[in-house]
XYZ file of C-alpha atoms in Angstrom:
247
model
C 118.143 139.621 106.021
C 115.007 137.607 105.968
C 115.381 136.192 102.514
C 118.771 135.771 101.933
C 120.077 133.601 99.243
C 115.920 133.032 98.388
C 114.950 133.253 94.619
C 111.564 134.631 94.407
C 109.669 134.909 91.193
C 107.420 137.482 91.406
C 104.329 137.878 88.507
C 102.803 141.162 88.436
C 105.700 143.003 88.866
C 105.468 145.632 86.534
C 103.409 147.811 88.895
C 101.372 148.277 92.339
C 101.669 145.481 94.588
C 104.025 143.190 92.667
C 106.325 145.777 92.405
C 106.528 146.652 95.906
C 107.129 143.007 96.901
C 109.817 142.931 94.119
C 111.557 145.688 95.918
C 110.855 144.923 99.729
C 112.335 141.199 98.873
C 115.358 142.268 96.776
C 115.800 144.590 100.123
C 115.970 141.214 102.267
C 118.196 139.904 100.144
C 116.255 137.870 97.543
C 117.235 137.418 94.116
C 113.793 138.641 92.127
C 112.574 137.555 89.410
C 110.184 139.932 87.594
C 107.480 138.550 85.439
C 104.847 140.363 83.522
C 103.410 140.428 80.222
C 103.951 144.282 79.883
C 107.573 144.227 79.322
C 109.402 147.793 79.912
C 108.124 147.876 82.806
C 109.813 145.077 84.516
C 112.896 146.303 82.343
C 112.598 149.510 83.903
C 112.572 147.881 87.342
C 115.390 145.656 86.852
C 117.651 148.306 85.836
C 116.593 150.225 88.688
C 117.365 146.942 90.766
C 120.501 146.448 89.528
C 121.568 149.290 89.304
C 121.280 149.647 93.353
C 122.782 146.668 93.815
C 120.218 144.141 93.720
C 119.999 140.881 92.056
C 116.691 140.578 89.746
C 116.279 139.259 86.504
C 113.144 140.552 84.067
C 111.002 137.741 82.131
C 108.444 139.035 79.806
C 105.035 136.207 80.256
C 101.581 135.634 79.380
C 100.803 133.688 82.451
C 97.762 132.467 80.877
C 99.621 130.603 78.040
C 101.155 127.290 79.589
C 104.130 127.055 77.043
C 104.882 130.543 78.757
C 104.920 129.850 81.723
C 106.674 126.566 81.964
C 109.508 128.619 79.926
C 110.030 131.433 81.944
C 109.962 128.591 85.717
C 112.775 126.475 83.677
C 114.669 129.706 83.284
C 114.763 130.706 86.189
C 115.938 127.373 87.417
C 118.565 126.827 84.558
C 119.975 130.215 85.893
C 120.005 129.768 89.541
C 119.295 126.374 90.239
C 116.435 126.361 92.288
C 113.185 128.612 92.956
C 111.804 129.049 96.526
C 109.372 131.410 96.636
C 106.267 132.015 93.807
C 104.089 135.243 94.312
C 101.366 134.547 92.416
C 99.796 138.553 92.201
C 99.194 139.422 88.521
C 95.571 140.212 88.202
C 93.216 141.904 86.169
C 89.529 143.293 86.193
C 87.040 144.217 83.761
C 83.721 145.285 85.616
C 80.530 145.312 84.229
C 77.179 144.373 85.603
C 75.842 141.194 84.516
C 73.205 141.921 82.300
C 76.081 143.858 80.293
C 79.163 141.906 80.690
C 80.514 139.502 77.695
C 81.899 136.148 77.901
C 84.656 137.669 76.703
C 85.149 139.645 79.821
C 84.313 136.833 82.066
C 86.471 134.874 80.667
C 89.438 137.340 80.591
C 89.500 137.599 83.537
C 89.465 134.071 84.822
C 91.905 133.027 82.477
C 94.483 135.444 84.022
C 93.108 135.685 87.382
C 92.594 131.677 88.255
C 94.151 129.956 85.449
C 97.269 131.829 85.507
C 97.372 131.420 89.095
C 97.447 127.531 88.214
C 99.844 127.420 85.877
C 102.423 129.372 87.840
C 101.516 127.255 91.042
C 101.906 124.201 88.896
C 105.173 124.706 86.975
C 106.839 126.164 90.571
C 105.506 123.312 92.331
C 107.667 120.871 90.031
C 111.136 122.278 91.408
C 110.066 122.850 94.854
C 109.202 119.215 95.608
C 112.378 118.221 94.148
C 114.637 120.038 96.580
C 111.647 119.871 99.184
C 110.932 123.441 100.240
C 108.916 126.268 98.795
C 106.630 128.984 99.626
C 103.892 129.854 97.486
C 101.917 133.211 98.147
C 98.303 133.341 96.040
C 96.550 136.347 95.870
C 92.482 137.231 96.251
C 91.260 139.986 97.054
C 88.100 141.199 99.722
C 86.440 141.369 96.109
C 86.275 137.390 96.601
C 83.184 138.221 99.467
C 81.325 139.565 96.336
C 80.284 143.104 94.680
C 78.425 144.804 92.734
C 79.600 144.413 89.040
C 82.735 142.350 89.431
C 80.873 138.572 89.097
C 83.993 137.930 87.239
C 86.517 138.963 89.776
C 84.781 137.912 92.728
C 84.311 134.242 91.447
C 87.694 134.691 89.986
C 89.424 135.286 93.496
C 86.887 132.657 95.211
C 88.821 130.400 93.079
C 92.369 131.161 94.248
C 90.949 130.576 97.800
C 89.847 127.465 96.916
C 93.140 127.008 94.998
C 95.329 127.567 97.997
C 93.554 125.419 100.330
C 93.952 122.297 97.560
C 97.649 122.638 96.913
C 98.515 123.344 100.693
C 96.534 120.046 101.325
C 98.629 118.034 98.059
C 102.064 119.384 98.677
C 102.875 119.950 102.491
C 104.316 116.292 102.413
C 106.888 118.399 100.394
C 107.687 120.997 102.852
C 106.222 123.566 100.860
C 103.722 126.348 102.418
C 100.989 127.325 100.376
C 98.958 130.763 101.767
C 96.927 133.459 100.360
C 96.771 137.430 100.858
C 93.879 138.825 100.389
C 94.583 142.234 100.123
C 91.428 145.081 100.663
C 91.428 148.353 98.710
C 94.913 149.536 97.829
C 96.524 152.325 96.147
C 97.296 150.841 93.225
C 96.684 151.193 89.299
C 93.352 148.867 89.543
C 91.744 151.540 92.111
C 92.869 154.651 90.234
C 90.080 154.397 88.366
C 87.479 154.876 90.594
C 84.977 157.484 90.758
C 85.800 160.074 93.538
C 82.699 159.620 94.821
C 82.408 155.948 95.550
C 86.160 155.805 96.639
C 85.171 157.829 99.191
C 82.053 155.795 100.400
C 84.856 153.081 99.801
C 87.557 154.623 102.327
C 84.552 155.411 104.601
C 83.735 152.142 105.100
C 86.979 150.505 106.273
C 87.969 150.817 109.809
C 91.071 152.443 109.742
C 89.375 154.974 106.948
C 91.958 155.017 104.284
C 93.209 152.198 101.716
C 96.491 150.681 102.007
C 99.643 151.167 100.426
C 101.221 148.407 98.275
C 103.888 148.118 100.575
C 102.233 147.288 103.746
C 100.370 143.923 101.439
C 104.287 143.940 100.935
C 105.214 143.129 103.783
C 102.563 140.609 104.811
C 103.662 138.732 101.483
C 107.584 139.111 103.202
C 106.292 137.302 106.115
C 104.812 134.300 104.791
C 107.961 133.628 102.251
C 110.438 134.264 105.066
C 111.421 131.392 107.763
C 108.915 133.222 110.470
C 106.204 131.534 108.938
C 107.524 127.614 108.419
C 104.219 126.360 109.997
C 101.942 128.717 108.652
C 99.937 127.084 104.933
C 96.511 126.611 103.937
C 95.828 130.201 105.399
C 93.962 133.415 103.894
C 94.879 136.189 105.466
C 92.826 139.561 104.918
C 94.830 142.552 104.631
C 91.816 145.310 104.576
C 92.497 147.905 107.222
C 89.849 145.907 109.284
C 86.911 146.029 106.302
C 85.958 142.261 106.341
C 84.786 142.590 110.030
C 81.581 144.257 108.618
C 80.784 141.165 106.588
């Protein structure tokens, strides 16, 4: 098993993408840790864990509250010891053009998107350079290239490229791998939304003319928190079925 013995917190898990990591790492023998702010949902999943065997543990956060977040990290290490592996992949969106969005929505959505990302990175970071190892796995998004009524996204996932870069740069001298998937269109609660018609023009557009399922960004997240990929950091890696080539 790739990740044996590994405790992986996981943010985002509720649904979608985090979800499927949750499971494909509890599957290589991770204990997961399943954090999101909507809490029967991880509930739901950690019975379902357990209840196959699994180790997991559920932690109800606001990511973009520091208290929060510092509290849930010193739990997990209080109750394991140690934390290896952070998938930063909760995420939000609240489109509007920008002649119509709000500075609420902009801000919304940086707050959870690039702030939260911080936070997590931040309060993982403290354990990992004590016992010198960690992987850290951000998350962007091809919406970071820019379009058409997500400003707020796009700049929000810019960030969390510029993010990884940073802390690969401040805390390889700790043996700790810092990378970033950045996943294309996926079948996931955030795309469910969109119109028929532009999904299509969507699908149409990527080279291998369908979007991807939450666990193939799965297992590219496996990859880069397993042992394979000890001198792989600083690295974005597009998972988009071959979209980005257009660009």
């Amino acid at each position: 098993m790739r990740l044996k013995d590994r405790i992986a917190l996981i943010t985002g898990a509720g649904g979608g993408i985090g979800e499927a990591v949750a499971r494909r790492f509890a599957l290589e023998g991770a204990t997961v840790v399943l954090a999101d702010i909507t809490e029967d949902t991880i509930h739901k999943l950690d019975a379902d864990l357990k209840a196959q065997g699994y180790n997991s543990l559920a932690i109800p956060v606001n990511i973009t509250k520091k208290s929060e977040v510092d509290a849930m990290v010193q739990q997990v290490v209080s109750t394991y010891g140690r934390l290896d592996i952070l998938i930063n992949n909760a995420a939000i969106n609240r489109d509007s053009l920008l002649k119509k969005m709000t500075e609420d929505q902009w801000d919304f959505v940086i707050d959870v998107n690039l702030k939260g990302s911080f936070l997590c990175a931040k309060a993982a970071a403290e354990p990992m350079m004590e016992q010198k190892y960690g992987k850290i796995n951000n998350t962007a998004s091809i919406g970071a290239l820019g379009n058409i009524g997500q400003a707020n996204y796009a700049a929000s996932k810019s960030g969390v490229i510029g993010l990884t870069y940073a802390l690969c740069l401040e805390l390889a001298r700790y043996n700790i791998n810092v990378n970033c998937v950045a996943p294309g269109g996926t079948v996931t609660n955030m795309t469910a939304g969109i119109p028929d018609n532009i999904r299509q023009k969507l699908i149409d557009a990527v080279p291998l003319k369908r979007f991807a399922e939450p666990r193939e960004i799965a297992n590219l997240h496996l990859f880069l928190a397993s042992d394979e990929a000890d001198y792989i950091t600083g690295q974005v890696i597009f998972c988009d079925g071959g979209d980005t080539v257009g660009f």
